[in-house]
Short mmCIF file of C-alpha atoms in Angstrom, two decimals:
data_model
loop_
_atom_site.label_atom_id
_atom_site.label_comp_id
_atom_site.label_asym_id
_atom_site.label_seq_id
_atom_site.Cartn_x
_atom_site.Cartn_y
_atom_site.Cartn_z
CA UNK A 1228 -27.96 -18.04 -7.50
CA UNK A 1229 -27.34 -18.03 -11.22
CA UNK A 1230 -24.72 -15.99 -12.94
CA UNK A 1231 -25.78 -14.19 -16.06
CA UNK A 1232 -22.71 -13.44 -18.14
CA UNK A 1233 -24.82 -12.05 -20.97
CA UNK A 1234 -24.73 -8.73 -19.18
CA UNK A 1235 -21.38 -8.01 -20.83
CA UNK A 1236 -22.98 -8.13 -24.27
CA UNK A 1237 -25.55 -5.49 -23.40
CA UNK A 1238 -25.20 -2.00 -24.76
CA UNK A 1239 -24.15 0.53 -22.14
CA UNK A 1240 -26.31 3.20 -23.75
CA UNK A 1241 -23.37 4.79 -25.50
CA UNK A 1242 -23.00 2.46 -28.45
CA UNK A 1243 -20.52 0.05 -26.93
CA UNK A 1244 -21.02 -3.16 -24.98
CA UNK A 1245 -20.08 -3.48 -21.33
CA UNK A 1246 -17.32 -5.85 -22.41
CA UNK A 1247 -15.74 -3.22 -24.67
CA UNK A 1248 -16.06 -0.66 -21.90
CA UNK A 1249 -14.33 -3.04 -19.51
CA UNK A 1250 -11.33 -3.42 -21.79
CA UNK A 1251 -11.14 0.36 -22.11
CA UNK A 1252 -11.15 0.55 -18.31
CA UNK A 1253 -8.43 -2.09 -18.15
CA UNK A 1254 -6.40 0.03 -20.53
CA UNK A 1255 -6.78 3.03 -18.22
CA UNK A 1256 -5.72 0.96 -15.20
CA UNK A 1257 -2.60 -0.22 -17.04
CA UNK A 1258 -1.82 3.30 -18.35
CA UNK A 1259 -2.18 4.91 -14.93
CA UNK A 1260 -0.10 2.21 -13.24
CA UNK A 1261 2.52 2.09 -16.00
CA UNK A 1262 3.03 5.86 -16.17
CA UNK A 1263 3.10 6.12 -12.37
CA UNK A 1264 5.71 3.34 -12.30
CA UNK A 1265 8.03 5.42 -14.48
CA UNK A 1266 7.49 8.50 -12.26
CA UNK A 1267 8.06 6.41 -9.14
CA UNK A 1268 11.24 4.78 -10.44
CA UNK A 1269 12.85 8.00 -11.65
CA UNK A 1270 12.02 10.14 -8.59
CA UNK A 1271 12.35 7.26 -6.11
CA UNK A 1272 15.79 6.21 -7.31
CA UNK A 1273 16.99 9.80 -7.32
CA UNK A 1274 15.81 10.32 -3.73
CA UNK A 1275 17.27 6.98 -2.64
CA UNK A 1276 20.66 7.95 -4.06
CA UNK A 1277 20.56 11.43 -2.50
CA UNK A 1278 19.97 9.88 0.92
CA UNK A 1279 23.16 7.83 0.71
CA UNK A 1280 25.53 10.51 -0.64
CA UNK A 1281 28.78 10.91 1.30
CA UNK A 1282 28.08 13.68 3.83
CA UNK A 1283 31.27 15.60 3.08
CA UNK A 1284 29.96 18.80 1.53
CA UNK A 1285 27.27 21.13 2.76
CA UNK A 1286 25.36 20.59 -0.49
CA UNK A 1287 25.24 16.83 0.01
CA UNK A 1288 24.04 17.21 3.59
CA UNK A 1289 21.19 19.40 2.41
CA UNK A 1290 20.37 17.10 -0.50
CA UNK A 1291 20.12 14.16 1.90
CA UNK A 1292 17.88 16.19 4.21
CA UNK A 1293 15.67 17.16 1.31
CA UNK A 1294 15.36 13.54 0.18
CA UNK A 1295 14.57 12.39 3.73
CA UNK A 1296 11.84 15.02 4.00
CA UNK A 1297 10.50 13.90 0.61
CA UNK A 1298 10.22 10.29 1.75
CA UNK A 1299 8.56 11.17 5.06
CA UNK A 1300 6.08 13.48 3.35
CA UNK A 1301 4.94 11.01 0.71
CA UNK A 1302 5.02 7.99 3.01
CA UNK A 1303 2.88 9.29 5.85
CA UNK A 1304 -0.22 10.51 4.01
CA UNK A 1305 -2.76 7.99 2.69
CA UNK A 1306 -2.57 7.60 -1.09
CA UNK A 1307 -6.24 8.51 -1.48
CA UNK A 1308 -5.72 11.83 0.34
CA UNK A 1309 -2.62 12.49 -1.79
CA UNK A 1310 -4.68 11.93 -4.95
CA UNK A 1311 -7.25 14.45 -3.67
CA UNK A 1312 -4.47 16.96 -2.95
CA UNK A 1313 -3.15 16.66 -6.51
CA UNK A 1314 -6.55 16.71 -8.12
CA UNK A 1315 -8.43 19.34 -6.12
CA UNK A 1316 -6.06 21.39 -3.98
CA UNK A 1317 -3.06 22.07 -6.22
CA UNK A 1318 -5.12 23.37 -9.19
CA UNK A 1319 -6.92 25.69 -6.79
CA UNK A 1320 -3.69 27.04 -5.30
CA UNK A 1321 -1.89 27.28 -8.64
CA UNK A 1322 -4.46 28.23 -11.30
CA UNK A 1323 -1.92 27.39 -14.03
CA UNK A 1324 -2.37 23.73 -13.07
CA UNK A 1325 -6.02 23.80 -14.10
CA UNK A 1326 -4.83 23.13 -17.67
CA UNK A 1327 -3.22 19.83 -16.59
CA UNK A 1328 -5.43 16.81 -17.38
CA UNK A 1329 -6.70 14.75 -14.45
CA UNK A 1330 -4.90 11.67 -15.69
CA UNK A 1331 -1.52 13.39 -15.32
CA UNK A 1332 -2.34 14.61 -11.80
CA UNK A 1333 -3.33 11.11 -10.69
CA UNK A 1334 -0.17 9.65 -12.24
CA UNK A 1335 1.96 12.19 -10.36
CA UNK A 1336 0.11 11.49 -7.11
CA UNK A 1337 0.48 7.72 -7.40
CA UNK A 1338 4.03 7.98 -8.69
CA UNK A 1339 5.32 10.19 -5.89
CA UNK A 1340 3.52 8.10 -3.26
CA UNK A 1341 5.30 5.01 -4.58
CA UNK A 1342 8.58 6.90 -4.99
CA UNK A 1343 8.91 7.15 -1.20
CA UNK A 1344 8.87 3.37 -0.96
CA UNK A 1345 11.32 2.95 -3.85
CA UNK A 1346 13.65 5.50 -2.25
CA UNK A 1347 13.47 3.65 1.08
CA UNK A 1348 14.37 0.34 -0.61
CA UNK A 1349 17.23 1.77 -2.64
CA UNK A 1350 18.71 3.49 0.41
CA UNK A 1351 18.60 0.20 2.31
CA UNK A 1352 20.03 -1.62 -0.71
CA UNK A 1353 22.97 0.77 -1.05
CA UNK A 1354 23.65 0.83 2.69
CA UNK A 1355 23.54 -2.97 2.84
CA UNK A 1356 26.62 -3.13 0.61
CA UNK A 1357 29.99 -3.60 2.28
CA UNK A 1358 31.62 -0.21 2.90
CA UNK A 1359 34.77 -1.50 1.25
CA UNK A 1360 33.04 -1.36 -2.14
CA UNK A 1361 32.65 2.40 -1.94
CA UNK A 1362 36.15 2.86 -0.52
CA UNK A 1363 37.66 0.69 -3.24
CA UNK A 1364 35.96 2.82 -5.87
CA UNK A 1365 37.24 5.99 -4.21
CA UNK A 1366 40.75 4.54 -4.02
CA UNK A 1367 40.59 3.84 -7.74
CA UNK A 1368 39.97 7.55 -8.20
CA UNK A 1369 36.30 7.20 -9.20
CA UNK A 1370 34.17 10.31 -8.93
CA UNK A 1371 31.03 10.06 -6.81
CA UNK A 1372 28.99 9.69 -9.99
CA UNK A 1373 31.22 6.87 -11.25
CA UNK A 1374 31.13 5.15 -7.85
CA UNK A 1375 27.34 4.98 -8.03
CA UNK A 1376 27.17 4.24 -11.74
CA UNK A 1377 29.71 1.40 -11.89
CA UNK A 1378 29.99 0.02 -8.34
CA UNK A 1379 27.05 0.68 -6.01
CA UNK A 1380 23.94 0.86 -8.19
CA UNK A 1381 24.50 -2.29 -10.31
CA UNK A 1382 24.53 -4.43 -7.16
CA UNK A 1383 21.97 -2.40 -5.19
CA UNK A 1384 19.43 -2.70 -8.01
CA UNK A 1385 19.78 -6.46 -8.03
CA UNK A 1386 19.36 -6.52 -4.25
CA UNK A 1387 16.16 -4.49 -4.27
CA UNK A 1388 14.61 -6.20 -7.28
CA UNK A 1389 12.48 -8.70 -5.27
CA UNK A 1390 10.89 -6.05 -3.01
CA UNK A 1391 10.61 -3.77 -6.04
CA UNK A 1392 8.58 -6.52 -7.69
CA UNK A 1393 6.01 -6.56 -4.89
CA UNK A 1394 5.98 -2.75 -4.84
CA UNK A 1395 5.24 -2.73 -8.58
CA UNK A 1396 2.31 -5.06 -7.96
CA UNK A 1397 1.21 -2.76 -5.13
CA UNK A 1398 1.31 0.17 -7.53
CA UNK A 1399 -0.97 -1.70 -9.93
CA UNK A 1400 -3.41 -2.37 -7.06
CA UNK A 1401 -3.12 1.19 -5.73
CA UNK A 1402 -4.10 2.56 -9.12
CA UNK A 1403 -7.64 1.59 -8.08
CA UNK A 1404 -7.84 4.74 -5.91
CA UNK A 1405 -8.06 6.75 -9.14
CA UNK A 1406 -11.78 5.88 -9.08
CA UNK A 1407 -12.19 8.64 -6.47
CA UNK A 1408 -11.35 11.35 -9.01
CA UNK A 1409 -13.38 9.82 -11.85
CA UNK A 1410 -10.60 8.21 -13.87
CA UNK A 1411 -12.47 5.54 -15.86
CA UNK A 1412 -10.32 2.63 -14.69
CA UNK A 1413 -11.40 -0.84 -13.58
CA UNK A 1414 -12.62 -0.01 -10.06
CA UNK A 1415 -14.62 2.96 -11.32
CA UNK A 1416 -16.04 0.67 -14.02
CA UNK A 1417 -16.98 -1.96 -11.44
CA UNK A 1418 -18.81 0.58 -9.30
CA UNK A 1419 -20.65 2.20 -12.19
CA UNK A 1420 -21.71 -0.97 -13.98
CA UNK A 1421 -22.83 -2.52 -10.69
CA UNK A 1422 -25.10 0.50 -10.28
CA UNK A 1423 -26.41 0.37 -13.85
CA UNK A 1424 -27.01 -3.36 -14.26
CA UNK A 1425 -27.33 -4.67 -10.67
CA UNK A 1426 -25.14 -7.54 -11.90
CA UNK A 1427 -22.46 -6.81 -9.32
CA UNK A 1428 -21.17 -10.33 -8.86
CA UNK A 1429 -20.44 -10.96 -12.54
CA UNK A 1430 -18.89 -7.53 -12.99
CA UNK A 1431 -16.75 -7.78 -9.83
CA UNK A 1432 -15.63 -11.28 -10.79
CA UNK A 1433 -14.49 -10.10 -14.22
CA UNK A 1434 -12.71 -7.03 -12.82
CA UNK A 1435 -11.08 -9.09 -10.05
CA UNK A 1436 -9.85 -11.57 -12.67
CA UNK A 1437 -8.31 -8.75 -14.71
CA UNK A 1438 -6.55 -7.34 -11.63
CA UNK A 1439 -5.23 -10.77 -10.67
CA UNK A 1440 -4.08 -11.39 -14.24
CA UNK A 1441 -2.35 -7.99 -14.40
CA UNK A 1442 -0.64 -8.48 -11.03
CA UNK A 1443 0.57 -11.90 -12.18
CA UNK A 1444 1.85 -10.44 -15.46
CA UNK A 1445 3.78 -7.73 -13.58
CA UNK A 1446 5.26 -10.42 -11.38
CA UNK A 1447 6.38 -12.51 -14.39
CA UNK A 1448 7.90 -9.55 -16.24
CA UNK A 1449 9.87 -8.53 -13.14
CA UNK A 1450 11.00 -12.12 -12.58
CA UNK A 1451 12.14 -12.31 -16.21
CA UNK A 1452 14.23 -9.14 -15.82
CA UNK A 1453 15.60 -10.48 -12.55
CA UNK A 1454 16.77 -13.69 -14.23
CA UNK A 1455 18.29 -11.77 -17.14
CA UNK A 1456 20.42 -9.57 -14.90
CA UNK A 1457 21.46 -12.24 -12.43
CA UNK A 1458 25.17 -12.33 -11.74
CA UNK A 1459 26.38 -15.93 -11.40
CA UNK A 1460 27.38 -16.58 -7.81
CA UNK A 1461 25.72 -13.45 -6.44
CA UNK A 1462 22.85 -14.48 -4.23
CA UNK A 1463 20.48 -11.79 -3.04
CA UNK A 1464 18.18 -12.36 -0.10
CA UNK A 1465 14.44 -12.30 -0.57
CA UNK A 1466 12.22 -9.87 1.25
CA UNK A 1467 9.79 -10.11 4.12
CA UNK A 1468 6.14 -9.67 3.24
CA UNK A 1469 4.13 -6.69 4.38
CA UNK A 1470 2.93 -3.43 2.92
CA UNK A 1471 0.17 -3.16 0.39
CA UNK B 983 -1.98 32.06 -6.75
CA UNK B 984 -5.44 32.00 -5.27
CA UNK B 985 -5.64 32.05 -1.51
CA UNK B 986 -6.78 29.21 0.67
CA UNK B 987 -8.91 30.41 3.54
CA UNK B 988 -8.70 28.66 6.88
CA UNK B 989 -10.65 31.30 8.80
CA UNK B 990 -13.60 28.91 9.14
CA UNK B 991 -11.63 26.72 11.51
CA UNK B 992 -12.92 26.28 15.04
CA UNK B 993 -12.77 23.47 17.59
CA UNK B 994 -16.48 23.15 17.12
CA UNK B 995 -15.94 21.68 13.64
CA UNK B 996 -13.60 19.08 15.02
CA UNK B 997 -16.06 18.04 17.69
CA UNK B 998 -19.05 18.06 15.35
CA UNK B 999 -17.66 16.32 12.28
CA UNK B 1000 -14.15 14.99 12.61
CA UNK B 1001 -14.09 13.36 16.04
CA UNK B 1002 -16.71 10.75 15.18
CA UNK B 1003 -14.85 9.76 12.02
CA UNK B 1004 -11.51 9.73 13.78
CA UNK B 1005 -12.82 7.40 16.47
CA UNK B 1006 -14.07 5.03 13.77
CA UNK B 1007 -10.72 5.07 11.94
CA UNK B 1008 -8.84 4.31 15.16
CA UNK B 1009 -11.34 1.64 16.18
CA UNK B 1010 -11.14 0.04 12.72
CA UNK B 1011 -7.34 0.06 12.89
CA UNK B 1012 -7.26 -1.59 16.32
CA UNK B 1013 -9.87 -4.26 15.50
CA UNK B 1014 -8.23 -5.06 12.15
CA UNK B 1015 -4.78 -5.27 13.75
CA UNK B 1016 -5.83 -7.58 16.57
CA UNK B 1017 -8.16 -9.66 14.39
CA UNK B 1018 -5.68 -9.68 11.53
CA UNK B 1019 -2.86 -10.92 13.75
CA UNK B 1020 -5.05 -13.66 15.30
CA UNK B 1021 -6.39 -14.97 11.98
CA UNK B 1022 -3.08 -14.25 10.24
CA UNK B 1023 -1.24 -16.41 12.76
CA UNK B 1024 -3.77 -19.21 12.20
CA UNK B 1025 -3.23 -18.91 8.43
CA UNK B 1026 0.53 -18.95 8.93
CA UNK B 1027 0.29 -22.10 11.08
CA UNK B 1028 -1.89 -23.71 8.40
CA UNK B 1029 0.70 -22.90 5.74
CA UNK B 1030 3.53 -24.30 7.83
CA UNK B 1031 1.63 -27.37 9.09
CA UNK B 1032 3.01 -29.64 6.37
CA UNK B 1033 -0.53 -30.94 5.85
CA UNK B 1034 -1.75 -30.39 2.27
CA UNK B 1035 -5.42 -30.21 3.30
CA UNK B 1036 -4.68 -27.26 5.61
CA UNK B 1037 -1.97 -25.72 3.46
CA UNK B 1038 -3.78 -25.30 0.17
CA UNK B 1039 -6.79 -23.24 1.35
CA UNK B 1040 -4.45 -20.95 3.29
CA UNK B 1041 -2.19 -20.44 0.26
CA UNK B 1042 -5.15 -19.71 -2.01
CA UNK B 1043 -6.71 -17.33 0.51
CA UNK B 1044 -3.53 -15.37 1.20
CA UNK B 1045 -2.41 -15.09 -2.42
CA UNK B 1046 -5.93 -14.30 -3.57
CA UNK B 1047 -6.30 -11.46 -1.08
CA UNK B 1048 -2.85 -10.13 -1.92
CA UNK B 1049 -3.53 -9.93 -5.64
CA UNK B 1050 -6.69 -7.80 -5.41
CA UNK B 1051 -6.79 -4.06 -4.65
CA UNK B 1052 -8.17 -3.31 -1.20
CA UNK B 1053 -10.84 -1.05 -2.71
CA UNK B 1054 -12.15 -4.02 -4.70
CA UNK B 1055 -12.16 -6.20 -1.57
CA UNK B 1056 -14.14 -3.51 0.27
CA UNK B 1057 -16.65 -3.40 -2.60
CA UNK B 1058 -16.87 -7.21 -2.74
CA UNK B 1059 -17.74 -7.55 0.94
CA UNK B 1060 -20.19 -4.67 0.76
CA UNK B 1061 -21.94 -6.49 -2.08
CA UNK B 1062 -21.75 -10.05 -0.75
CA UNK B 1063 -22.48 -9.77 2.98
CA UNK B 1064 -26.08 -8.55 2.51
CA UNK B 1065 -26.44 -11.15 -0.23
CA UNK B 1066 -25.37 -13.95 2.13
CA UNK B 1067 -27.19 -12.94 5.32
CA UNK B 1068 -30.23 -11.55 3.55
CA UNK B 1069 -30.27 -8.10 5.09
CA UNK B 1070 -28.16 -5.00 4.67
CA UNK B 1071 -25.55 -4.01 7.24
CA UNK B 1072 -24.00 -0.59 7.63
CA UNK B 1073 -20.91 0.49 5.71
CA UNK B 1074 -18.98 0.72 9.00
CA UNK B 1075 -19.64 -2.89 10.03
CA UNK B 1076 -18.99 -4.11 6.50
CA UNK B 1077 -15.67 -2.24 6.47
CA UNK B 1078 -14.67 -3.76 9.81
CA UNK B 1079 -15.29 -7.32 8.60
CA UNK B 1080 -13.46 -6.55 5.34
CA UNK B 1081 -10.39 -5.18 7.06
CA UNK B 1082 -10.04 -8.12 9.44
CA UNK B 1083 -10.33 -10.57 6.53
CA UNK B 1084 -7.99 -8.58 4.28
CA UNK B 1085 -5.30 -7.76 6.83
CA UNK B 1086 -5.20 -11.39 8.00
CA UNK B 1087 -3.60 -12.25 4.65
CA UNK B 1088 -0.86 -9.63 5.12
CA UNK B 1089 -0.25 -10.39 8.78
CA UNK B 1090 -0.04 -14.10 7.97
CA UNK B 1091 2.94 -13.44 5.67
CA UNK B 1092 4.65 -11.48 8.45
CA UNK B 1093 3.96 -14.17 11.05
CA UNK B 1094 5.13 -16.88 8.65
CA UNK B 1095 8.45 -15.10 8.21
CA UNK B 1096 8.62 -14.68 11.99
CA UNK B 1097 7.96 -18.35 12.68
CA UNK B 1098 10.53 -19.37 10.08
CA UNK B 1099 13.07 -17.06 11.71
CA UNK B 1100 13.07 -19.21 14.86
CA UNK B 1101 16.04 -21.61 14.78
CA UNK B 1102 15.13 -25.30 14.35
CA UNK B 1103 16.98 -26.07 17.55
CA UNK B 1104 14.31 -24.26 19.56
CA UNK B 1105 11.59 -26.55 18.22
CA UNK B 1106 13.75 -29.62 18.72
CA UNK B 1107 14.53 -28.58 22.29
CA UNK B 1108 10.82 -28.34 22.94
CA UNK B 1109 10.25 -31.77 21.45
CA UNK B 1110 13.10 -33.14 23.55
CA UNK B 1111 11.32 -31.85 26.64
CA UNK B 1112 8.28 -33.88 25.59
CA UNK B 1113 6.16 -30.93 24.51
CA UNK B 1114 3.22 -31.47 22.18
CA UNK B 1115 2.95 -29.48 18.93
CA UNK B 1116 0.54 -26.98 20.46
CA UNK B 1117 2.64 -26.50 23.59
CA UNK B 1118 5.71 -26.02 21.45
CA UNK B 1119 3.98 -23.39 19.32
CA UNK B 1120 2.28 -21.63 22.22
CA UNK B 1121 5.17 -21.57 24.68
CA UNK B 1122 8.29 -21.48 22.53
CA UNK B 1123 7.88 -20.57 18.87
CA UNK B 1124 5.04 -18.03 18.70
CA UNK B 1125 6.18 -15.77 21.58
CA UNK B 1126 9.63 -15.44 20.02
CA UNK B 1127 8.27 -15.05 16.49
CA UNK B 1128 5.88 -12.37 17.72
CA UNK B 1129 8.63 -10.52 19.52
CA UNK B 1130 10.96 -10.58 16.52
CA UNK B 1131 8.20 -9.30 14.29
CA UNK B 1132 6.86 -6.48 16.50
CA UNK B 1133 8.49 -3.69 14.45
CA UNK B 1134 7.19 -5.13 11.16
CA UNK B 1135 3.74 -5.73 12.67
CA UNK B 1136 3.60 -2.13 13.87
CA UNK B 1137 4.74 -0.83 10.49
CA UNK B 1138 1.94 -2.84 8.93
CA UNK B 1139 -0.48 -1.27 11.43
CA UNK B 1140 0.58 2.22 10.28
CA UNK B 1141 -0.05 1.20 6.66
CA UNK B 1142 -3.38 -0.23 7.79
CA UNK B 1143 -4.33 3.07 9.43
CA UNK B 1144 -3.62 4.87 6.17
CA UNK B 1145 -5.63 2.27 4.28
CA UNK B 1146 -8.71 2.83 6.43
CA UNK B 1147 -9.25 6.00 4.35
CA UNK B 1148 -10.27 3.70 1.47
CA UNK B 1149 -13.65 3.02 3.12
CA UNK B 1150 -14.47 6.22 1.23
CA UNK B 1151 -15.47 3.81 -1.55
CA UNK B 1152 -18.56 2.64 0.36
CA UNK B 1153 -19.21 5.91 2.16
CA UNK B 1154 -18.34 4.77 5.68
CA UNK B 1155 -17.89 7.67 8.10
CA UNK B 1156 -14.18 7.72 8.86
CA UNK B 1157 -11.61 10.45 9.53
CA UNK B 1158 -11.43 11.52 5.87
CA UNK B 1159 -15.20 11.47 5.47
CA UNK B 1160 -15.52 13.64 8.58
CA UNK B 1161 -13.28 16.30 7.02
CA UNK B 1162 -15.00 16.06 3.64
CA UNK B 1163 -18.42 16.46 5.29
CA UNK B 1164 -17.25 19.55 7.16
CA UNK B 1165 -15.77 20.93 3.95
CA UNK B 1166 -19.02 20.52 2.07
CA UNK B 1167 -21.03 22.25 4.79
CA UNK B 1168 -18.64 25.19 5.14
CA UNK B 1169 -17.91 25.46 1.40
CA UNK B 1170 -14.20 24.85 2.04
CA UNK B 1171 -13.70 21.68 0.02
CA UNK B 1172 -9.99 22.12 -0.79
CA UNK B 1173 -8.90 23.33 2.65
CA UNK B 1174 -10.23 20.26 4.46
CA UNK B 1175 -8.13 17.94 2.29
CA UNK B 1176 -5.04 19.77 3.52
CA UNK B 1177 -6.24 19.46 7.12
CA UNK B 1178 -6.95 15.75 6.63
CA UNK B 1179 -3.48 15.24 5.14
CA UNK B 1180 -1.95 17.06 8.13
CA UNK B 1181 -3.80 14.94 10.68
CA UNK B 1182 -2.85 11.69 8.93
CA UNK B 1183 0.74 12.87 8.57
CA UNK B 1184 1.13 13.79 12.25
CA UNK B 1185 -0.32 10.47 13.41
CA UNK B 1186 1.61 8.27 10.96
CA UNK B 1187 4.89 10.16 11.34
CA UNK B 1188 4.61 10.01 15.13
CA UNK B 1189 3.88 6.30 15.09
CA UNK B 1190 6.74 5.50 12.72
CA UNK B 1191 9.13 7.48 14.92
CA UNK B 1192 7.95 5.34 17.86
CA UNK B 1193 8.50 2.16 15.84
CA UNK B 1194 12.04 3.27 14.99
CA UNK B 1195 12.82 3.80 18.68
CA UNK B 1196 11.28 0.46 19.56
CA UNK B 1197 13.27 -1.25 16.83
CA UNK B 1198 16.49 -0.06 18.43
CA UNK B 1199 15.38 -1.54 21.75
CA UNK B 1200 14.12 -4.91 20.59
CA UNK B 1201 17.16 -7.02 20.01
CA UNK B 1202 16.65 -10.03 17.78
CA UNK B 1203 16.93 -13.14 19.88
CA UNK B 1204 19.71 -15.30 18.52
#
């Protein structure tokens, strides 16, 4: 078996080489994953916080219920099916959504799917803190907002950073499901170019290398942030593997 | 707001299109769980053997598998297996082999954590009784590690069941494909996605509720 890497220098019939196309596809993978990461962090952290609110007012009880329902909904449906729901079903039910580009729908689908996992981690991270921390803040006369902003969240974020790192890598890998709704990212590229050139092994090797490289880069960036925000003397436990 | 129309629904559709796919999804999940735990445990033992020759391949395999999207792994196997054995195999068989190989990497991480959670004293006690390495592993360490890890293993199985939908990439006939096929035939493409989501949700939500109850009952052996 001989590998023929020249395939990447061929024209794809549209005036660009397969190599140029691949870097475009890589760009799409990174854009989908990056945008979805922002969606996941914002909505996931919000839901995680809502689930740990003190259950002293009727509003808080309902907010916690809503956030729990959110997590269960987005956690128990396969990400591929969720992407289909965003891309095909919602625009049909709400015609106004037909104006929304496919990229945005996929980002929302991936982001909310990941948000359920972020919310689950943050809830665990907040609840793992000694109760005295919250009580101390209340005794100091902190409002609920201040308690979260200055006492609970700074520590909880550091606790969940290691599992958040693997979840961010998962998000990068999960972005591959966007192929199913014709987003021109790496997996879509791999499938199409394999069809066109029958040089599957070379193409898959290159795409796999880019995924591995990207996952490694995400890991390094997260590790860098983790080191930068380390509090001397505060040791946080690592996480158990699992999940995709 | 345009209406969705579920009036096409009959049991007949389920029997004709969905049941076959559902059976495959369940079968794939069971085979990949059992196979994944068996090979994953072997990989975990290799990584913890303290022997570089065994350790390195296991580390490369596990980290390699964990850094590639599952869809790509599915495509890889679908491309390579016919290439290696010289004839094509069906998408279903290819998917089954892929899932066992892929999940082994994830289960191995879980089993490794489980084995490391067993206090050193347990191993030493076994050695003091004159047990060999394999007796020690088989009779003392692995049963406890397995028991401690049951909730995590089951959670992984639920994730695995969701992931089986990704065989869509090679056109294997699973639960999702069954719904999509029915949708195409009845011209109800959007509605079947909702039905598929419902079925997945009910199964996964039910299973995770079971795991939560089990978790409360399995005390960690200290």
